[in-house]
Short mmCIF file of C-alpha atoms and ligand atoms in Angstrom, two decimals:
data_model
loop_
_atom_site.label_atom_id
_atom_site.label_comp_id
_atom_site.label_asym_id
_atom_site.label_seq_id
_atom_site.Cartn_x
_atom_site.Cartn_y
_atom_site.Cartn_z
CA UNK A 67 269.08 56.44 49.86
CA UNK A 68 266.17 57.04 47.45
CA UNK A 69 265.93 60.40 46.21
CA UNK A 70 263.08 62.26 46.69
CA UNK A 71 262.21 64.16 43.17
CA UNK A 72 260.82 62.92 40.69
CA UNK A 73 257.40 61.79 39.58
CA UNK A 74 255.15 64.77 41.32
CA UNK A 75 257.35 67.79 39.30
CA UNK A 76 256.01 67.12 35.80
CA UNK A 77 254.88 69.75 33.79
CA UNK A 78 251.23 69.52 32.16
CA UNK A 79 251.83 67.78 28.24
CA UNK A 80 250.59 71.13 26.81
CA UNK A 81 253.89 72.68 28.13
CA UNK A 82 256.19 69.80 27.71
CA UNK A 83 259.08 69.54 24.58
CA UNK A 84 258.85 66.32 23.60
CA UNK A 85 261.15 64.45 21.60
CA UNK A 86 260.36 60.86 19.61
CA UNK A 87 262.18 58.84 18.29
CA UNK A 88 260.82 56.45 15.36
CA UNK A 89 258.10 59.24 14.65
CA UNK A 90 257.96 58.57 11.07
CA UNK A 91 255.77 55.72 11.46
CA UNK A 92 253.24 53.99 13.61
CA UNK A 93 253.36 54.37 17.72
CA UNK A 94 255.74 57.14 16.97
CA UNK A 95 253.52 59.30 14.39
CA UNK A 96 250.13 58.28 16.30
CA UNK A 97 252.01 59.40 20.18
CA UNK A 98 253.13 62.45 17.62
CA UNK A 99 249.44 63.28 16.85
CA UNK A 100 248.42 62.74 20.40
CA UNK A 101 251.05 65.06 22.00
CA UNK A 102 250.00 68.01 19.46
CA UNK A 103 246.53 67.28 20.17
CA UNK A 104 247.24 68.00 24.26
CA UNK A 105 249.59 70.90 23.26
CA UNK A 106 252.80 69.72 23.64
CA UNK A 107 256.20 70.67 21.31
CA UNK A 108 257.36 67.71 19.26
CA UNK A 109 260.45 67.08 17.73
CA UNK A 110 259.97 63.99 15.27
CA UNK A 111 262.95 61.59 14.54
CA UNK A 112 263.46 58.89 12.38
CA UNK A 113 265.43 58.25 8.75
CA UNK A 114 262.79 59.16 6.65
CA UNK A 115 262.72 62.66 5.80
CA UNK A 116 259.72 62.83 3.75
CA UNK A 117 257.70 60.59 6.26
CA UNK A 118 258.88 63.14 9.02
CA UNK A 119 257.70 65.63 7.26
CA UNK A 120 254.09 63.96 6.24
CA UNK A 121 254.17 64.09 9.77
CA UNK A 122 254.75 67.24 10.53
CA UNK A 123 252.28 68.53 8.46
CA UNK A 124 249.72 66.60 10.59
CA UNK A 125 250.85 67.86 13.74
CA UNK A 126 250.48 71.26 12.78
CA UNK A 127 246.90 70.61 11.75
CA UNK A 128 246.41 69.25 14.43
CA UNK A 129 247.34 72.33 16.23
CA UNK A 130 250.72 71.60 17.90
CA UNK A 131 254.53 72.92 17.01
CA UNK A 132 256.52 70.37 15.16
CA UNK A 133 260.51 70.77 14.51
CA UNK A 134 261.87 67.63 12.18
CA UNK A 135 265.52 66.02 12.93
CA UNK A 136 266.58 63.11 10.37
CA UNK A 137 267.99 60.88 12.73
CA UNK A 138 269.50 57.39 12.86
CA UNK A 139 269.20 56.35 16.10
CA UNK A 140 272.33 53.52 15.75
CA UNK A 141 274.40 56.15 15.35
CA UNK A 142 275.32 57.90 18.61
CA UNK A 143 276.63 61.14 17.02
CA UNK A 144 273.31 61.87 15.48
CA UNK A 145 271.39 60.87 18.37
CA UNK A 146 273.42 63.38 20.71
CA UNK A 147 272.78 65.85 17.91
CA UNK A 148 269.60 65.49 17.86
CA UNK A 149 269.28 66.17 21.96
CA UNK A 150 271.27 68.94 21.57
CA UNK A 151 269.10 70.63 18.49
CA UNK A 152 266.45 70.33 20.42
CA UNK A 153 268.08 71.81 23.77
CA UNK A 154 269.17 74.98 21.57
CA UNK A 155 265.96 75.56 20.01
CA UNK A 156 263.35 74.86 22.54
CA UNK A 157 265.57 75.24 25.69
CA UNK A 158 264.56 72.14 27.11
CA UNK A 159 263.50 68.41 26.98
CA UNK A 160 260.68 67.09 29.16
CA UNK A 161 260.21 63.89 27.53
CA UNK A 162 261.86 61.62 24.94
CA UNK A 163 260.20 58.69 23.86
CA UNK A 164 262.55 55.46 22.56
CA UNK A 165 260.23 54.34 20.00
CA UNK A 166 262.55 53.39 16.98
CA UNK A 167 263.06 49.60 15.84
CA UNK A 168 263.93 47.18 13.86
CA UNK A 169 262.88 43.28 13.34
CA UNK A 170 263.20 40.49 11.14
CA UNK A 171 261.02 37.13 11.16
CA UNK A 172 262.44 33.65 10.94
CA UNK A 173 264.17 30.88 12.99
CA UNK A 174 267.59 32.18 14.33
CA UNK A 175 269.26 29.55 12.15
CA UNK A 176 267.96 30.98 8.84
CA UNK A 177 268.79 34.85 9.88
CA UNK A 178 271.46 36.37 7.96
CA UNK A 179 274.16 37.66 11.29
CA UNK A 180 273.65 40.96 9.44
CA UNK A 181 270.36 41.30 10.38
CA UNK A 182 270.33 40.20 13.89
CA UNK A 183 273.41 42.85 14.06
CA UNK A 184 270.77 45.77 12.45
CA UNK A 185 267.92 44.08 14.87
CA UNK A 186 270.25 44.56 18.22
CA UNK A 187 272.15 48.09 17.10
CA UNK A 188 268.49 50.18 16.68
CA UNK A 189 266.26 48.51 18.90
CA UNK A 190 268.97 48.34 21.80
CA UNK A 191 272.11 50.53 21.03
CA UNK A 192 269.42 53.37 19.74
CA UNK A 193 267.47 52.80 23.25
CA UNK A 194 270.65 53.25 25.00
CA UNK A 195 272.01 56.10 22.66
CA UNK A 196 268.50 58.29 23.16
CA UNK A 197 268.48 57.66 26.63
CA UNK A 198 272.57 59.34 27.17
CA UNK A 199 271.64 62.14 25.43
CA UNK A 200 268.37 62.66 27.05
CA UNK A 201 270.12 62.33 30.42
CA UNK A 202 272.36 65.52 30.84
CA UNK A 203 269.94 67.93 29.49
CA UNK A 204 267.28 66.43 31.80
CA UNK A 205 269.42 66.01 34.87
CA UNK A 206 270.59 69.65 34.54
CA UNK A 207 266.87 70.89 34.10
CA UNK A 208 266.38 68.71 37.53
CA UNK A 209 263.28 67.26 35.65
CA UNK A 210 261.93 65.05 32.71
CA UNK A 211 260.74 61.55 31.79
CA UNK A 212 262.21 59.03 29.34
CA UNK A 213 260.01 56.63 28.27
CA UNK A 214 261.28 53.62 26.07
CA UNK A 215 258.92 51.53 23.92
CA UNK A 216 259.69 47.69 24.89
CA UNK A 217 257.01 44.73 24.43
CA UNK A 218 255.70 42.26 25.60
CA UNK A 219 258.35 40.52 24.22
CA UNK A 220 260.61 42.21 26.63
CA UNK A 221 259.65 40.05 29.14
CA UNK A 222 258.98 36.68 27.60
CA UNK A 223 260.91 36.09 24.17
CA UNK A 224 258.66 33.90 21.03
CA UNK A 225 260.06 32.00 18.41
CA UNK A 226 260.59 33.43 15.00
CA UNK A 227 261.73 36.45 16.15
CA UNK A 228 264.17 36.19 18.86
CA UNK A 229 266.48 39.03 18.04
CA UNK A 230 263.65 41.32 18.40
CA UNK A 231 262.83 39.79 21.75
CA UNK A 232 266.58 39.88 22.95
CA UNK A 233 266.28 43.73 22.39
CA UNK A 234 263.22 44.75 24.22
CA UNK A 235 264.65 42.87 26.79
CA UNK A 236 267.70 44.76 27.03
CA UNK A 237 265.05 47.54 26.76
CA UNK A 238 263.23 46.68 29.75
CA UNK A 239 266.88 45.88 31.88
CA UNK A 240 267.55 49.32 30.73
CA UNK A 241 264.38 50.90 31.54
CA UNK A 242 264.45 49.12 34.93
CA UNK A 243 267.86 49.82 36.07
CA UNK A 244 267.75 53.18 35.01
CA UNK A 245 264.42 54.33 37.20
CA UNK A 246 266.21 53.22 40.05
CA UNK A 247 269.66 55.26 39.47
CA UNK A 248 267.80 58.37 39.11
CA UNK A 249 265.90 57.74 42.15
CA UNK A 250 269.52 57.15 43.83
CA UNK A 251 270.65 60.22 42.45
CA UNK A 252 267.80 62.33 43.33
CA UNK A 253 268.03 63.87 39.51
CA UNK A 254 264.44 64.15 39.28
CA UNK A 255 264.67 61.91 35.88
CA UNK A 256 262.19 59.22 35.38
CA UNK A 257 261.77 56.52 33.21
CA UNK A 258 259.12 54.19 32.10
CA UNK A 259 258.67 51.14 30.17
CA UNK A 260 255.51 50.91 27.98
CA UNK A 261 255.05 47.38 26.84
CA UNK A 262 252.49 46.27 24.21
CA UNK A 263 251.46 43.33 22.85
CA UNK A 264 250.14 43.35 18.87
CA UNK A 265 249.86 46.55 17.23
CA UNK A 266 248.04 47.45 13.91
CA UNK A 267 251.59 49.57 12.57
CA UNK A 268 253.43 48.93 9.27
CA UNK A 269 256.03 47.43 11.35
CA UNK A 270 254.87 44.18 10.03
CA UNK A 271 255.24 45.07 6.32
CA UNK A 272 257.94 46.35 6.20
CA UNK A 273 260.48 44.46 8.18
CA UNK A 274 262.80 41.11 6.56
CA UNK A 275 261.19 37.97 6.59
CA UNK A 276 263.15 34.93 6.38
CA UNK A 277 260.06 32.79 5.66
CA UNK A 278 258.82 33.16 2.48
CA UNK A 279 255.74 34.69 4.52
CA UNK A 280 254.75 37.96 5.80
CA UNK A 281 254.51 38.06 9.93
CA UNK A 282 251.09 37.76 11.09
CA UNK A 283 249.06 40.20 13.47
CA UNK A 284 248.87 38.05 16.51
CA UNK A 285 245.12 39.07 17.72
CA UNK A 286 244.05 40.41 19.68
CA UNK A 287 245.23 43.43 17.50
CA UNK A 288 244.63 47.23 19.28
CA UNK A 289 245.12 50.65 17.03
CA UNK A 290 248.69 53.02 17.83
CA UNK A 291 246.29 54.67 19.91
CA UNK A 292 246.06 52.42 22.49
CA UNK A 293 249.96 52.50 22.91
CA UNK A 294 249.85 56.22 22.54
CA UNK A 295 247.51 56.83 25.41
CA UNK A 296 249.52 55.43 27.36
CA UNK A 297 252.75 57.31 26.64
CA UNK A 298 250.97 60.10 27.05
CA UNK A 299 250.12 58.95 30.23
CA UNK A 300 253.68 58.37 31.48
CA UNK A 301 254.69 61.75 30.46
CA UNK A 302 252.90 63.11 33.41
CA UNK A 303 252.84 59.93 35.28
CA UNK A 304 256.15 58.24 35.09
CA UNK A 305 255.62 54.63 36.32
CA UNK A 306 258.21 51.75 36.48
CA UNK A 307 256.07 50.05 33.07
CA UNK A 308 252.82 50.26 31.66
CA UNK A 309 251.71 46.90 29.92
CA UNK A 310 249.22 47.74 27.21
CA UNK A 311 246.41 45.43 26.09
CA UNK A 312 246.83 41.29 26.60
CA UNK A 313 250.50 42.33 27.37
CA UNK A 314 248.67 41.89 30.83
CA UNK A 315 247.49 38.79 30.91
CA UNK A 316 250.06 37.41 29.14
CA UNK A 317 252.81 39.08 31.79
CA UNK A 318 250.86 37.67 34.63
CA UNK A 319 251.26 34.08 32.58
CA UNK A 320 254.84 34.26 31.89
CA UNK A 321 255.01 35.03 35.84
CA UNK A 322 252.89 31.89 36.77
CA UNK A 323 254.17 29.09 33.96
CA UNK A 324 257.28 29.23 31.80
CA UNK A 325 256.29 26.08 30.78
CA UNK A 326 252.89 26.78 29.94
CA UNK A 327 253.69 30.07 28.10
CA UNK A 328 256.17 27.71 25.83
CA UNK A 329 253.15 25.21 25.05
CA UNK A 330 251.36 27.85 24.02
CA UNK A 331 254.13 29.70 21.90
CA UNK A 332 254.57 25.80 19.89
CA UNK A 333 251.18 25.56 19.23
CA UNK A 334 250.73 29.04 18.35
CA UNK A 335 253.75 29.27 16.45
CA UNK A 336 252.92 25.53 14.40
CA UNK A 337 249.86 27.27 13.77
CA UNK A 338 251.77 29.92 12.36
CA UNK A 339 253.49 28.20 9.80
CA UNK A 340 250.82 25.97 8.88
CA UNK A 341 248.97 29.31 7.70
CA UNK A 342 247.86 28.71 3.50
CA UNK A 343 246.74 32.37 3.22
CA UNK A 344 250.04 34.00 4.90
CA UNK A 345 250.62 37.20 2.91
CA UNK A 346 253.35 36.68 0.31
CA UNK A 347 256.70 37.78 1.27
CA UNK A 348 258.27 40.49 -1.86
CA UNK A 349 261.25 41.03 0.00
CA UNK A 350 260.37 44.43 1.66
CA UNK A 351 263.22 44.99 4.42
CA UNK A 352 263.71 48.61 6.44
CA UNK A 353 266.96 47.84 7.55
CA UNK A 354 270.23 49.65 6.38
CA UNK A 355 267.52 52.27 4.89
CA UNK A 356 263.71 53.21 5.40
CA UNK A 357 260.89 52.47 3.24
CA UNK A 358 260.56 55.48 0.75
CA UNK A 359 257.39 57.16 0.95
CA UNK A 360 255.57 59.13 3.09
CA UNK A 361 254.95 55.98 5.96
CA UNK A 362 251.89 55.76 8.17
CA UNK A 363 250.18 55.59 11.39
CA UNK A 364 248.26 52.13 10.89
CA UNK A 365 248.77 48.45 9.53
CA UNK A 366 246.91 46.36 7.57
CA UNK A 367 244.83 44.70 10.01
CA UNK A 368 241.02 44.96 9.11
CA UNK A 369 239.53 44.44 12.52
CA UNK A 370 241.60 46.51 15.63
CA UNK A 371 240.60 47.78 19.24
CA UNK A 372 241.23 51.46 19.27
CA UNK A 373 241.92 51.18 23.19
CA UNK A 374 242.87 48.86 25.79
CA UNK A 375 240.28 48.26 28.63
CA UNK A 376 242.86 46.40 30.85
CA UNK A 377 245.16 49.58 29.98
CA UNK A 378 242.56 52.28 31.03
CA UNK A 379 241.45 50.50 34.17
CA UNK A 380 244.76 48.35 35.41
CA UNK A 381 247.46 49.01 33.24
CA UNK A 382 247.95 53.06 33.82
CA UNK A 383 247.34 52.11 37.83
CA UNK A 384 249.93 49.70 39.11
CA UNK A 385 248.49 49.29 42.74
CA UNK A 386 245.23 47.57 40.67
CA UNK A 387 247.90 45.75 38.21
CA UNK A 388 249.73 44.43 41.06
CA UNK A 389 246.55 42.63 42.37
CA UNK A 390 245.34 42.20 39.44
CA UNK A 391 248.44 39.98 38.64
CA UNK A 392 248.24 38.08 41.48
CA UNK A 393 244.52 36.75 41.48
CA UNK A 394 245.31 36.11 37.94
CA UNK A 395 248.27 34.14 38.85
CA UNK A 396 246.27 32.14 41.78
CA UNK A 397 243.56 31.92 39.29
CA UNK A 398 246.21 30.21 36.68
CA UNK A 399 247.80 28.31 38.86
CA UNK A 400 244.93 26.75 40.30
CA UNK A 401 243.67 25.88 37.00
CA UNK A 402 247.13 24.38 36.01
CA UNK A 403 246.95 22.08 38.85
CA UNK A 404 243.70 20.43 38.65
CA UNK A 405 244.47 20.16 34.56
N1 LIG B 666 253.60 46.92 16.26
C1 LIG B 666 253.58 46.09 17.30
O1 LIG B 666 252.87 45.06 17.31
C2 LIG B 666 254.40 46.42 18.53
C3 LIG B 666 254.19 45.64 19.68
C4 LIG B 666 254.96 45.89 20.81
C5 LIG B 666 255.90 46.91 20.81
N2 LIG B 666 256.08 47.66 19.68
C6 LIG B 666 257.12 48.70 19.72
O2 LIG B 666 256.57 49.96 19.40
C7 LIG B 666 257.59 50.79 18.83
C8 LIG B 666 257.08 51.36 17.51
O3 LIG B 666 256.84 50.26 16.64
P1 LIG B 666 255.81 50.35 15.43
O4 LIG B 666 254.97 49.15 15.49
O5 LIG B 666 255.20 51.69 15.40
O6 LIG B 666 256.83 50.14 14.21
P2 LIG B 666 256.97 50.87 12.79
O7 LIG B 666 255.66 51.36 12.30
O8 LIG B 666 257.76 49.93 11.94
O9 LIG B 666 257.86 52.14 13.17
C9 LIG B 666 259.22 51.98 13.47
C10 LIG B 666 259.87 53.34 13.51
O10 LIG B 666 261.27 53.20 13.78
C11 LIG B 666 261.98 54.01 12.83
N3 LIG B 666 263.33 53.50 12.61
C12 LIG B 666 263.72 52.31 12.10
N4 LIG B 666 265.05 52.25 12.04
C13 LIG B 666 265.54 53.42 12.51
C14 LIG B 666 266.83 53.96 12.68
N5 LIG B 666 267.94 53.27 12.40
N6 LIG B 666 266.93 55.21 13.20
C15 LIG B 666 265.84 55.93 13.51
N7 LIG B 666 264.57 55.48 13.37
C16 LIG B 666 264.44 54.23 12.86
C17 LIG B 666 261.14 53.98 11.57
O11 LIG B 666 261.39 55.10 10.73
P3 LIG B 666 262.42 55.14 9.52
O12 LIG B 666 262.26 53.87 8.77
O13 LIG B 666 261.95 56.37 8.81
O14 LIG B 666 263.76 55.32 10.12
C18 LIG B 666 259.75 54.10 12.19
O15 LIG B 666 259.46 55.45 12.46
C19 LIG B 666 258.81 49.90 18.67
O16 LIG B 666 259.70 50.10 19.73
C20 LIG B 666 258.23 48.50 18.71
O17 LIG B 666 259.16 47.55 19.14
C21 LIG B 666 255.36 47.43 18.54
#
């Protein structure tokens, strides 16, 4: 029996406490800004204290209520810490956002074990960890949304950076599975999966590379604001996923043609290496400790889209997405067959 609370008892984002993890940095800080911008409490989590702080600072110019928790989201005791801080002061969560990660770049065989382990204990363990100590506070408030960051790569893996992949698709399982319960449960707990495809965050500076390179921005490239509309848009409007940019197209692919997505990922991915002007790889790597500094909201990408078209119009309104999908699929598929 499907519960019947849930998505229509949100309160408006200028009353919500809202709790994000990987805040330090990139989606994270930008969905930060955004939140304070509409009102909203934030409590901003991540390793780096200074960056949380930088953070802070621009939340409260921007006119919102900030409260900073170091946090490392691998490690469950700080994570139900952190729920519980912000249960005592506040007296309630109404969203947490799952945004923390880490990645490396290489083929599997040259990744050191240690870093797929690093890879696999914040992007999935912290994605579990958040949401069990979102979960009781929420479920005894009879309200709230989690919302977990996955990718595009949550639903169709890429060489060079499997690990990664292998998490956000744990992420989405979790994400998934976990809308359902609460509907069984009738807990009034949502939870939403917002999956992007490239965006301009440091995330690509400052993660290991195993390939004598720096990662490349995979066009097209769209600002954290893109990303963070959409969270914001979940808070209120808890969907089973939002996909955020060419995540769309490229979903609706991976749906028609494995086999076609995989031509595309070798050629791509040749292309890749191939590259003269790569940026050099110095050996930057945010695992086992952050980047010192006060961090960022954008990348280095010269050219980005500041929103997603596909998000505004399709993405945030899954009855259009659904058809969407399939004419895009027939439209695919037909193609496929007469190539
Ligand atoms: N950028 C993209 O192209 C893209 C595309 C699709 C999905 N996403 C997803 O969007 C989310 C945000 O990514 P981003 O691009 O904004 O990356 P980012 O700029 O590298 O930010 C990553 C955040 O995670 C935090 N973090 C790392 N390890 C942590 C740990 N052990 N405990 C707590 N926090 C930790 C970092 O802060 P500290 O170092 O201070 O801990 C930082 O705040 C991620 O879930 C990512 O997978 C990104």
């Amino acid at each position: 029996m499907i519960g019947r609370r849930g998505a229509s008892s949100k309160r408006p984002i200028a009353e919500q406490v809202v709790v994000i993890t990987g805040a330090s940095s990139g989606i994270g800080r930008e969905a930060a800004h955004q939140f304070a911008e509409a009102g909203a409490t934030v409590v901003l989590a991540a390793r780096n204290e200074q960056a949380l702080r930088a953070a802070a600072r621009e939340v409260e110019t921007l006119g919102g209520t900030a409260l900073v928790v170091p946090t490392d989201v691998s490690d469950w005791a700080q994570v139900a810490a952190l729920a519980e801080t912000t249960r005592d002061r506040f007296g309630r969560i109404d969203t947490w956002v799952n945004g923390a990660v880490v990645s490396s770049y290489g083929f599997l065989a040259d990744t050191p074990v240690e870093a797929i382990d690093e890879v696999l204990s914040v992007g999935l363990r912290g994605q579990f960890h958040g949401v069990r100590a979102a979960l009781p506070i929420m479920r005894s408030q009879g309200s709230g949304t989690i919302i977990g960051i996955s990718s595009v790569l949550g639903v169709r893996s890429v060489p060079l950076q499997v690990p990664y992949a292998a998490a956000k698709h744990g992420t989405t399982a979790l994400y998934e599975g976990l809308r359902v319960e609460e509907r069984i449960a009738g807990t009034g707990v949502d939870a939403t999966a917002i999956l992007p495809a490239t965006v301009n965050t440091p995330f690509y500076d400052v993660v290991p590379s195993f390939l004598g390179t720096r990662p490349p921005l995979v066009p097209p490239v769209y600002q954290p604001s893109a990303v963070a509309e959409a969270i914001l848009h979940a808070a209120e409007h808890p969907t089973r996923h939002v996909l955020v940019g060419v995540a769309g197209p490229l979903y609706a692919l991976q749906r028609l043609s494995p086999r076609l997505f995989d031509v595309c990922l070798h050629l791509a991915g040749r292309t890749f290496l191939d590259r003269r002007d790569a940026p050099v790889d110095r050996g930057q790597s945010n695992h086992h400790a952050p980047i010192p500094g006060e961090g960022a909201t954008v990348g280095r990408a010269r050219v980005a889209l500041p929103h997603s078209r596909y998000t505004r119009t399709v993405g945030l309104r899954p009855a259009r997405a659904a058809v969407t999908v399939a004419l895009a699929s027939a439209l695919l598929l037909r193609r496929h067959r007469r190539g």
